[in-house]
mmCIF file of C-alpha atoms in Angstrom:
data_model
loop_
_atom_site.group_PDB
_atom_site.id
_atom_site.type_symbol
_atom_site.label_atom_id
_atom_site.label_comp_id
_atom_site.label_asym_id
_atom_site.label_seq_id
_atom_site.Cartn_x
_atom_site.Cartn_y
_atom_site.Cartn_z
ATOM 1 C CA MET E 1 87.617 238.426 146.445
ATOM 2 C CA PRO E 2 87.200 234.643 146.602
ATOM 3 C CA CYS E 3 86.518 234.594 142.908
ATOM 4 C CA CYS E 4 89.824 236.273 142.074
ATOM 5 C CA ASP E 5 91.852 233.803 144.178
ATOM 6 C CA PRO E 6 90.561 230.298 143.374
ATOM 7 C CA LEU E 7 93.907 228.656 144.316
ATOM 8 C CA GLY E 8 94.376 230.558 147.578
ATOM 9 C CA LEU E 9 97.571 232.206 146.347
ATOM 10 C CA CYS E 10 96.665 235.535 147.964
ATOM 11 C CA GLN E 11 96.046 234.088 151.392
ATOM 12 C CA TYR E 12 98.488 234.372 154.321
ATOM 13 C CA GLN E 13 98.360 232.561 157.650
ATOM 14 C CA THR E 14 100.476 233.084 160.754
ATOM 15 C CA ASN E 15 100.566 231.892 164.368
ATOM 16 C CA LYS E 16 99.374 234.078 167.185
ATOM 17 C CA LEU E 17 101.642 234.299 170.204
ATOM 18 C CA VAL E 18 100.082 234.696 173.634
ATOM 19 C CA ARG E 19 102.276 235.170 176.705
ATOM 20 C CA ILE E 20 100.913 233.789 179.948
ATOM 21 C CA ARG E 21 102.398 234.770 183.305
ATOM 22 C CA SER E 22 101.878 231.730 185.552
ATOM 23 C CA VAL E 23 104.106 230.392 188.328
ATOM 24 C CA ARG E 24 102.535 226.941 188.144
ATOM 25 C CA LEU E 25 102.812 226.520 184.376
ATOM 26 C CA GLY E 26 106.254 228.133 184.254
ATOM 27 C CA SER E 27 107.506 225.821 186.987
ATOM 28 C CA LEU E 28 106.131 222.860 185.040
ATOM 29 C CA LYS E 29 107.961 224.001 181.905
ATOM 30 C CA TRP E 30 111.350 224.433 183.590
ATOM 31 C CA SER E 31 110.891 221.248 185.628
ATOM 32 C CA LEU E 32 110.412 219.350 182.369
ATOM 33 C CA ASN E 33 113.504 220.946 180.838
ATOM 34 C CA GLY E 34 115.470 220.262 184.034
ATOM 35 C CA ALA E 35 114.382 216.617 184.058
ATOM 36 C CA ILE E 36 115.501 216.195 180.454
ATOM 37 C CA LEU E 37 118.858 217.852 181.200
ATOM 38 C CA LEU E 38 119.291 215.633 184.279
ATOM 39 C CA PHE E 39 118.545 212.554 182.186
ATOM 40 C CA ILE E 40 121.187 213.626 179.644
ATOM 41 C CA CYS E 41 123.753 214.098 182.434
ATOM 42 C CA ILE E 42 122.964 210.708 184.011
ATOM 43 C CA VAL E 43 123.323 208.909 180.676
ATOM 44 C CA MET E 44 126.587 210.746 180.028
ATOM 45 C CA LEU E 45 127.941 209.801 183.461
ATOM 46 C CA TRP E 46 126.795 206.201 183.093
ATOM 47 C CA ASN E 47 128.464 205.787 179.683
ATOM 48 C CA ARG E 48 131.485 207.852 180.766
ATOM 49 C CA LYS E 49 131.533 209.642 177.415
ATOM 50 C CA TYR E 50 133.173 212.668 179.012
ATOM 51 C CA GLN E 51 136.361 210.759 179.925
ATOM 52 C CA GLU E 52 139.692 210.053 178.280
ATOM 53 C CA PHE E 53 140.672 206.361 178.492
ATOM 54 C CA ASP E 54 143.851 204.311 178.612
ATOM 55 C CA LEU E 55 144.405 200.530 178.508
ATOM 56 C CA VAL E 56 146.158 198.547 181.229
ATOM 57 C CA VAL E 57 149.781 197.362 181.190
ATOM 58 C CA SER E 58 150.184 194.421 183.550
ATOM 59 C CA SER E 59 152.593 191.925 185.116
ATOM 60 C CA ILE E 60 151.764 188.732 187.035
ATOM 61 C CA THR E 61 153.650 186.682 189.625
ATOM 62 C CA THR E 62 152.247 183.683 191.503
ATOM 63 C CA LYS E 63 153.227 181.638 194.537
ATOM 64 C CA VAL E 64 151.635 178.225 195.162
ATOM 65 C CA LYS E 65 151.688 176.628 198.608
ATOM 66 C CA GLY E 66 150.650 173.212 199.861
ATOM 67 C CA VAL E 67 151.992 169.767 200.759
ATOM 68 C CA ALA E 68 150.433 166.382 199.981
ATOM 69 C CA GLN E 69 151.296 162.720 200.567
ATOM 70 C CA THR E 70 150.294 160.000 198.123
ATOM 71 C CA HIS E 71 150.981 156.301 197.567
ATOM 72 C CA LEU E 72 152.571 155.600 194.188
ATOM 73 C CA PRO E 73 152.368 152.015 192.914
ATOM 74 C CA GLY E 74 155.822 150.453 192.931
ATOM 75 C CA VAL E 75 157.306 153.462 194.727
ATOM 76 C CA GLY E 76 155.491 153.731 198.052
ATOM 77 C CA ASP E 77 154.444 156.780 200.052
ATOM 78 C CA VAL E 78 155.734 160.015 198.545
ATOM 79 C CA VAL E 79 155.471 163.543 199.929
ATOM 80 C CA TRP E 80 154.903 166.214 197.291
ATOM 81 C CA ASP E 81 155.858 169.822 197.924
ATOM 82 C CA VAL E 82 155.773 172.846 195.625
ATOM 83 C CA VAL E 83 159.014 171.829 193.868
ATOM 84 C CA ASP E 84 157.577 168.426 192.955
ATOM 85 C CA TYR E 85 154.084 169.377 191.745
ATOM 86 C CA SER E 86 154.841 172.704 190.029
ATOM 87 C CA GLY E 87 156.275 171.089 186.918
ATOM 88 C CA ALA E 88 159.606 171.478 185.197
ATOM 89 C CA SER E 89 158.975 175.050 184.028
ATOM 90 C CA GLN E 90 156.480 177.852 184.404
ATOM 91 C CA ASP E 91 155.146 179.858 181.483
ATOM 92 C CA LYS E 92 154.638 183.605 181.577
ATOM 93 C CA ASN E 93 151.456 184.569 183.460
ATOM 94 C CA SER E 94 150.587 180.958 184.299
ATOM 95 C CA PHE E 95 151.369 178.193 186.783
ATOM 96 C CA PHE E 96 150.965 174.404 186.724
ATOM 97 C CA VAL E 97 149.965 171.958 189.450
ATOM 98 C CA VAL E 98 150.394 168.180 189.089
ATOM 99 C CA THR E 99 147.229 166.266 190.081
ATOM 100 C CA ASN E 100 147.852 162.748 188.752
ATOM 101 C CA VAL E 101 150.827 160.657 187.655
ATOM 102 C CA ILE E 102 151.919 157.403 185.984
ATOM 103 C CA VAL E 103 155.299 156.101 187.197
ATOM 104 C CA THR E 104 157.702 153.803 185.312
ATOM 105 C CA LYS E 105 160.585 152.768 187.599
ATOM 106 C CA ASN E 106 164.171 151.628 187.039
ATOM 107 C CA GLN E 107 164.558 152.470 183.366
ATOM 108 C CA LYS E 108 167.995 151.832 181.864
ATOM 109 C CA GLN E 109 169.530 152.291 178.455
ATOM 110 C CA GLY E 110 169.178 148.963 176.660
ATOM 111 C CA LYS E 111 167.146 146.849 174.260
ATOM 112 C CA CYS E 112 163.547 145.719 174.804
ATOM 113 C CA PRO E 113 160.331 145.000 172.850
ATOM 114 C CA GLU E 114 158.342 147.998 171.643
ATOM 115 C CA VAL E 115 154.857 148.492 173.074
ATOM 116 C CA PRO E 116 152.245 147.057 170.644
ATOM 117 C CA SER E 117 150.182 150.229 170.677
ATOM 118 C CA LYS E 118 153.217 152.232 169.531
ATOM 119 C CA GLY E 119 155.087 149.748 167.333
ATOM 120 C CA ARG E 120 153.830 147.295 164.756
ATOM 121 C CA LEU E 121 153.400 143.599 165.495
ATOM 122 C CA CYS E 122 155.839 141.301 163.760
ATOM 123 C CA ARG E 123 156.243 137.612 162.880
ATOM 124 C CA SER E 124 159.937 137.519 161.974
ATOM 125 C CA ASP E 125 162.978 139.731 161.737
ATOM 126 C CA LYS E 126 162.007 140.586 158.152
ATOM 127 C CA ASP E 127 159.141 142.675 159.519
ATOM 128 C CA CYS E 128 161.517 144.930 161.452
ATOM 129 C CA GLU E 129 163.755 147.498 159.765
ATOM 130 C CA LYS E 130 167.007 148.259 161.510
ATOM 131 C CA GLY E 131 167.390 151.946 162.385
ATOM 132 C CA ALA E 132 163.712 152.735 161.694
ATOM 133 C CA TRP E 133 161.609 154.948 163.989
ATOM 134 C CA ASP E 134 158.596 157.215 163.828
ATOM 135 C CA GLN E 135 156.926 159.881 165.941
ATOM 136 C CA GLN E 136 155.122 157.268 168.050
ATOM 137 C CA SER E 137 158.182 155.106 168.755
ATOM 138 C CA HIS E 138 159.947 154.846 172.092
ATOM 139 C CA GLY E 139 163.306 153.975 170.484
ATOM 140 C CA ILE E 140 165.239 152.886 167.409
ATOM 141 C CA GLN E 141 164.487 149.457 165.902
ATOM 142 C CA THR E 142 167.342 146.930 166.030
ATOM 143 C CA GLY E 143 165.940 144.727 163.244
ATOM 144 C CA SER E 144 164.958 141.837 165.562
ATOM 145 C CA CYS E 145 161.439 140.540 166.251
ATOM 146 C CA ILE E 146 161.051 139.381 169.848
ATOM 147 C CA LYS E 147 158.273 138.401 172.231
ATOM 148 C CA PHE E 148 156.400 141.165 173.999
ATOM 149 C CA ASP E 149 154.217 138.699 175.922
ATOM 150 C CA VAL E 150 152.855 135.196 175.457
ATOM 151 C CA MET E 151 150.552 136.232 172.592
ATOM 152 C CA LYS E 152 152.361 139.079 170.826
ATOM 153 C CA LYS E 153 155.695 139.777 169.224
ATOM 154 C CA THR E 154 157.002 143.263 168.431
ATOM 155 C CA CYS E 155 160.138 144.797 166.998
ATOM 156 C CA GLU E 156 163.012 145.207 169.421
ATOM 157 C CA VAL E 157 164.135 148.812 170.041
ATOM 158 C CA SER E 158 167.101 150.504 171.639
ATOM 159 C CA ALA E 159 165.518 152.708 174.302
ATOM 160 C CA TRP E 160 165.053 153.376 178.000
ATOM 161 C CA CYS E 161 163.836 149.994 179.187
ATOM 162 C CA PRO E 162 161.381 148.846 180.420
ATOM 163 C CA ILE E 163 159.188 151.034 178.188
ATOM 164 C CA GLU E 164 156.215 152.842 179.671
ATOM 165 C CA THR E 165 153.201 150.607 179.036
ATOM 166 C CA LYS E 166 150.378 152.158 181.032
ATOM 167 C CA THR E 167 148.548 154.997 179.285
ATOM 168 C CA ALA E 168 145.276 155.503 181.207
ATOM 169 C CA PRO E 169 145.651 157.777 184.271
ATOM 170 C CA PRO E 170 144.653 156.408 187.690
ATOM 171 C CA ARG E 171 141.115 157.062 188.958
ATOM 172 C CA PRO E 172 140.680 158.754 191.361
ATOM 173 C CA ALA E 173 143.582 161.126 190.885
ATOM 174 C CA LEU E 174 146.600 160.371 193.082
ATOM 175 C CA LEU E 175 147.074 164.033 194.086
ATOM 176 C CA ALA E 176 143.426 164.844 194.762
ATOM 177 C CA ALA E 177 144.671 166.667 197.885
ATOM 178 C CA ALA E 178 145.879 169.449 195.575
ATOM 179 C CA GLU E 179 142.342 170.783 195.846
ATOM 180 C CA ASN E 180 143.362 172.393 199.149
ATOM 181 C CA PHE E 181 146.525 174.037 197.814
ATOM 182 C CA THR E 182 146.492 177.838 197.683
ATOM 183 C CA VAL E 183 147.963 180.361 195.287
ATOM 184 C CA LEU E 184 148.887 183.988 195.924
ATOM 185 C CA ILE E 185 148.424 186.090 192.777
ATOM 186 C CA LYS E 186 150.341 189.366 192.642
ATOM 187 C CA ASN E 187 149.161 191.657 189.868
ATOM 188 C CA ASN E 188 150.878 194.992 189.221
ATOM 189 C CA ILE E 189 149.188 197.308 186.731
ATOM 190 C CA ARG E 190 150.031 200.644 185.164
ATOM 191 C CA PHE E 191 148.151 203.116 182.986
ATOM 192 C CA PRO E 192 150.898 205.022 181.132
ATOM 193 C CA ALA E 193 148.724 207.915 179.915
ATOM 194 C CA PHE E 194 147.933 208.954 183.501
ATOM 195 C CA ASN E 195 151.097 207.600 185.177
ATOM 196 C CA PHE E 196 148.799 205.653 187.506
ATOM 197 C CA ILE E 197 150.117 202.517 189.263
ATOM 198 C CA ARG E 198 148.132 200.034 191.336
ATOM 199 C CA ARG E 199 148.432 196.429 192.555
ATOM 200 C CA ASN E 200 145.812 193.916 193.637
ATOM 201 C CA ILE E 201 147.404 193.722 197.099
ATOM 202 C CA LEU E 202 145.898 196.967 198.336
ATOM 203 C CA PRO E 203 147.690 199.327 200.781
ATOM 204 C CA GLN E 204 145.460 198.308 203.711
ATOM 205 C CA MET E 205 146.291 194.598 203.233
ATOM 206 C CA ASN E 206 148.989 193.687 205.732
ATOM 207 C CA ASP E 207 150.593 190.357 206.593
ATOM 208 C CA ALA E 208 147.925 189.521 209.187
ATOM 209 C CA TYR E 209 145.203 190.163 206.626
ATOM 210 C CA LEU E 210 146.824 187.904 204.012
ATOM 211 C CA ARG E 211 147.166 185.087 206.537
ATOM 212 C CA SER E 212 143.463 185.118 207.394
ATOM 213 C CA CYS E 213 141.567 186.401 204.337
ATOM 214 C CA HIS E 214 139.303 184.057 202.427
ATOM 215 C CA ARG E 215 137.565 184.620 199.113
ATOM 216 C CA GLY E 216 134.306 183.322 200.560
ATOM 217 C CA ASN E 217 133.900 186.459 202.694
ATOM 218 C CA ASP E 218 136.234 188.900 200.903
ATOM 219 C CA SER E 219 136.116 189.211 197.110
ATOM 220 C CA LEU E 220 139.364 191.251 197.096
ATOM 221 C CA CYS E 221 141.474 188.567 198.802
ATOM 222 C CA PRO E 222 144.423 187.762 196.457
ATOM 223 C CA ILE E 223 144.887 184.246 197.898
ATOM 224 C CA PHE E 224 142.823 181.525 196.231
ATOM 225 C CA ARG E 225 142.158 177.898 197.117
ATOM 226 C CA LEU E 226 142.560 175.795 193.955
ATOM 227 C CA GLY E 227 139.361 173.883 194.671
ATOM 228 C CA ASP E 228 137.413 177.152 194.880
ATOM 229 C CA ILE E 229 138.825 178.316 191.537
ATOM 230 C CA ILE E 230 137.719 175.094 189.833
ATOM 231 C CA ARG E 231 134.280 175.273 191.461
ATOM 232 C CA GLU E 232 133.709 178.887 190.409
ATOM 233 C CA ALA E 233 134.700 177.856 186.874
ATOM 234 C CA GLY E 234 131.788 175.404 186.921
ATOM 235 C CA GLU E 235 133.920 172.257 187.190
ATOM 236 C CA LYS E 236 134.507 169.509 189.743
ATOM 237 C CA PHE E 237 138.082 169.242 190.959
ATOM 238 C CA SER E 238 138.043 165.444 191.438
ATOM 239 C CA ASP E 239 136.990 164.939 187.805
ATOM 240 C CA MET E 240 139.338 167.495 186.289
ATOM 241 C CA ALA E 241 142.317 166.243 188.303
ATOM 242 C CA VAL E 242 142.298 162.831 186.558
ATOM 243 C CA GLU E 243 143.359 163.986 183.077
ATOM 244 C CA GLY E 244 144.144 167.642 183.771
ATOM 245 C CA GLY E 245 143.065 170.735 181.879
ATOM 246 C CA VAL E 246 143.417 174.498 181.532
ATOM 247 C CA ILE E 247 141.688 177.101 183.712
ATOM 248 C CA GLY E 248 141.588 180.820 182.959
ATOM 249 C CA ILE E 249 141.813 183.308 185.837
ATOM 250 C CA GLN E 250 140.538 186.654 184.591
ATOM 251 C CA ILE E 251 141.346 189.884 186.435
ATOM 252 C CA LYS E 252 139.401 192.916 185.269
ATOM 253 C CA TRP E 253 140.282 196.476 186.233
ATOM 254 C CA ASP E 254 137.646 199.126 185.442
ATOM 255 C CA CYS E 255 139.107 202.258 187.001
ATOM 256 C CA ASN E 256 137.714 205.768 187.357
ATOM 257 C CA LEU E 257 140.108 208.528 188.394
ATOM 258 C CA ASP E 258 137.518 211.302 188.766
ATOM 259 C CA ARG E 259 137.779 212.807 192.246
ATOM 260 C CA LEU E 260 134.126 212.318 193.243
ATOM 261 C CA MET E 261 133.820 208.839 191.706
ATOM 262 C CA GLN E 262 137.334 207.470 192.166
ATOM 263 C CA ARG E 263 137.612 203.699 192.260
ATOM 264 C CA CYS E 264 140.154 201.150 191.029
ATOM 265 C CA LEU E 265 139.605 197.631 192.344
ATOM 266 C CA PRO E 266 140.133 194.239 190.673
ATOM 267 C CA ARG E 267 137.338 191.812 189.882
ATOM 268 C CA TYR E 268 138.136 188.099 189.550
ATOM 269 C CA SER E 269 136.360 185.523 187.406
ATOM 270 C CA PHE E 270 137.205 181.969 186.349
ATOM 271 C CA ARG E 271 136.428 179.693 183.398
ATOM 272 C CA ARG E 272 137.685 176.498 181.801
ATOM 273 C CA LEU E 273 139.582 177.060 178.554
ATOM 274 C CA ASP E 274 140.140 173.548 177.140
ATOM 275 C CA GLU E 275 137.653 170.992 175.820
ATOM 276 C CA LYS E 276 136.735 168.749 178.735
ATOM 277 C CA GLU E 277 134.807 165.978 176.981
ATOM 278 C CA SER E 278 137.102 163.035 176.199
ATOM 279 C CA ASN E 279 134.829 161.792 173.418
ATOM 280 C CA ARG E 280 134.906 165.180 171.662
ATOM 281 C CA THR E 281 138.651 165.725 171.518
ATOM 282 C CA LEU E 282 141.501 163.474 170.432
ATOM 283 C CA TYR E 283 143.867 164.279 173.291
ATOM 284 C CA PRO E 284 141.875 165.396 176.343
ATOM 285 C CA GLY E 285 143.382 167.031 179.394
ATOM 286 C CA LEU E 286 146.980 168.159 179.881
ATOM 287 C CA ASN E 287 150.101 166.107 180.635
ATOM 288 C CA PHE E 288 153.866 166.064 180.243
ATOM 289 C CA ARG E 289 156.756 163.762 181.186
ATOM 290 C CA PHE E 290 159.772 164.293 183.377
ATOM 291 C CA ALA E 291 162.376 161.983 184.920
ATOM 292 C CA LYS E 292 164.457 161.681 188.061
ATOM 293 C CA TYR E 293 167.916 160.194 187.500
ATOM 294 C CA ASN E 294 170.220 158.249 189.784
ATOM 295 C CA VAL E 295 173.197 155.915 189.478
ATOM 296 C CA VAL E 296 173.007 152.296 190.705
ATOM 297 C CA ASN E 297 176.139 150.105 190.508
ATOM 298 C CA SER E 298 177.757 152.604 188.121
ATOM 299 C CA VAL E 299 174.760 152.352 185.783
ATOM 300 C CA GLU E 300 172.520 155.366 185.184
ATOM 301 C CA GLU E 301 168.858 154.734 185.896
ATOM 302 C CA ARG E 302 165.812 156.922 185.870
ATOM 303 C CA THR E 303 162.236 156.955 187.131
ATOM 304 C CA LEU E 304 159.880 158.275 184.467
ATOM 305 C CA TYR E 305 156.824 160.299 185.490
ATOM 306 C CA LYS E 306 153.925 161.024 183.180
ATOM 307 C CA ALA E 307 152.304 163.915 185.022
ATOM 308 C CA PHE E 308 148.730 165.050 184.519
ATOM 309 C CA GLY E 309 147.757 168.421 185.917
ATOM 310 C CA ILE E 310 145.948 171.713 185.691
ATOM 311 C CA ARG E 311 147.475 174.810 184.154
ATOM 312 C CA PHE E 312 146.132 178.134 185.373
ATOM 313 C CA ASP E 313 146.454 181.014 182.896
ATOM 314 C CA VAL E 314 146.125 184.473 184.467
ATOM 315 C CA MET E 315 144.695 187.068 182.054
ATOM 316 C CA VAL E 316 144.404 190.772 182.896
ATOM 317 C CA PHE E 317 142.008 193.187 181.195
ATOM 318 C CA GLY E 318 141.204 196.755 182.061
ATOM 319 C CA GLN E 319 140.939 200.423 181.317
ATOM 320 C CA VAL E 320 141.054 203.669 183.234
ATOM 321 C CA GLY E 321 139.077 206.835 182.608
ATOM 322 C CA SER E 322 139.594 210.412 183.732
ATOM 323 C CA ILE E 323 137.632 213.568 182.983
ATOM 324 C CA CYS E 324 138.570 215.444 179.826
ATOM 325 C CA LEU E 325 137.143 218.975 179.497
ATOM 326 C CA LEU E 326 137.189 218.741 175.714
ATOM 327 C CA TYR E 327 135.204 215.479 175.687
ATOM 328 C CA LEU E 328 132.857 216.873 178.347
ATOM 329 C CA SER E 329 132.135 219.966 176.251
ATOM 330 C CA TRP E 330 131.556 217.888 173.141
ATOM 331 C CA SER E 331 129.172 215.567 174.972
ATOM 332 C CA LEU E 332 127.137 218.428 176.467
ATOM 333 C CA ILE E 333 126.912 220.346 173.208
ATOM 334 C CA ALA E 334 125.969 217.236 171.238
ATOM 335 C CA SER E 335 123.283 216.268 173.769
ATOM 336 C CA LEU E 336 121.784 219.781 173.848
ATOM 337 C CA LEU E 337 121.819 220.025 170.053
ATOM 338 C CA LEU E 338 120.081 216.671 169.831
ATOM 339 C CA TRP E 339 117.386 217.787 172.283
ATOM 340 C CA THR E 340 116.954 221.101 170.421
ATOM 341 C CA PHE E 341 116.638 219.241 167.116
ATOM 342 C CA VAL E 342 113.988 216.897 168.507
ATOM 343 C CA LEU E 343 112.051 219.776 170.081
ATOM 344 C CA GLU E 344 112.172 221.830 166.875
ATOM 345 C CA ASN E 345 110.881 218.898 164.831
ATOM 346 C CA LEU E 346 107.988 218.477 167.239
ATOM 347 C CA LEU E 347 107.098 222.174 166.923
ATOM 348 C CA LEU E 348 107.326 222.039 163.122
ATOM 349 C CA ALA E 349 105.093 218.989 163.061
ATOM 350 C CA GLY E 350 102.543 220.822 165.197
ATOM 351 C CA ARG E 351 102.650 223.920 162.989
ATOM 352 C CA LYS E 352 102.212 221.814 159.861
ATOM 353 C CA GLU E 353 99.171 220.129 161.337
ATOM 354 C CA ASN E 354 97.672 223.474 162.312
ATOM 355 C CA ALA E 355 98.428 224.940 158.902
ATOM 356 C CA GLU E 356 96.358 222.214 157.254
ATOM 357 C CA SER E 357 93.336 223.115 159.379
ATOM 358 C CA SER E 358 91.191 226.232 159.028
ATOM 359 C CA THR E 359 91.471 227.111 162.715
ATOM 360 C CA PRO E 360 94.011 229.845 163.521
ATOM 361 C CA THR E 361 96.961 228.728 165.606
ATOM 362 C CA ILE E 362 97.632 230.323 168.947
ATOM 363 C CA SER E 363 101.043 229.741 170.539
ATOM 364 C CA TYR E 364 101.503 230.303 174.238
ATOM 365 C CA GLN E 365 104.671 231.547 175.820
ATOM 366 C CA LEU E 366 104.998 231.081 179.535
ATOM 367 C CA LEU E 367 106.540 233.787 181.634
ATOM 368 C CA ILE E 368 107.660 233.308 185.193
#
């Protein structure tokens, strides 16, 4: 017979199946399958692939509290309350706190020499163009060249006089006491797909709790000391208060509405958003100007304030998940199919290896 089949075309090989009844080996088999199924379920629960998700819709309101007293050059001792240091306006989802200031007193409408750093130096009236101005000017040129000081002459301008001359903010910051101010952040969220509403002031938080809570021993406390916010952002309040800056307050909601794993609590984090190095940016910090007007001897006067401060931007992120039977079924079927595919490939690889050898293959089937 071997001579009539030199290529082995008439040969046939098959596996032999042997069933073994063993409690120990059967238990081992089903324990292995159970462990694999448990691993699939844990991964599915960890990744929450069985849930339907919705993104957060949020609103923010803030309330800053604190009082400070500071000595302003040329003005004297001034008490600052929330109306004074909160700035002229508040943007949506943010609040501003003044930390430093430059004051120019008793300005009146009139004519005076332009500041050399803003206007060009001149030698005669020919160097000044009447009616001229630019983006850096404090007023409109009159066409006259007058003395600014003993050494310099500049073009005369029609403006609020005397013109602000000091540009560098005081060091240390005049309102360094703002470090101890506090802010109450009220965050209302909604997940429209599930009609689920929550706020960061939880139901168990009463008035007594809000008066005594502190972030140092309660991470859910919605009242924050400004100095603690700056510190957790990796900055030093005394340094940042000089020129001002922008701090981001991030509130993250990662909610789970499943009955056995229900949770929906905010997590707070803080970071600086602007460039803090003065030598790496043209206009470091944050500042704006405002004025307080009064009338003296029937003449309107104003006190000009160049305020430096910190703006806090509150940003809310989040999602909510709830079990979806369709997604759950898909996840289970996909996981089981994947495991079946892997197991089948392993068996095929074993059969191929046995087929290449001359030894007959015996497969064992465990019965329990």
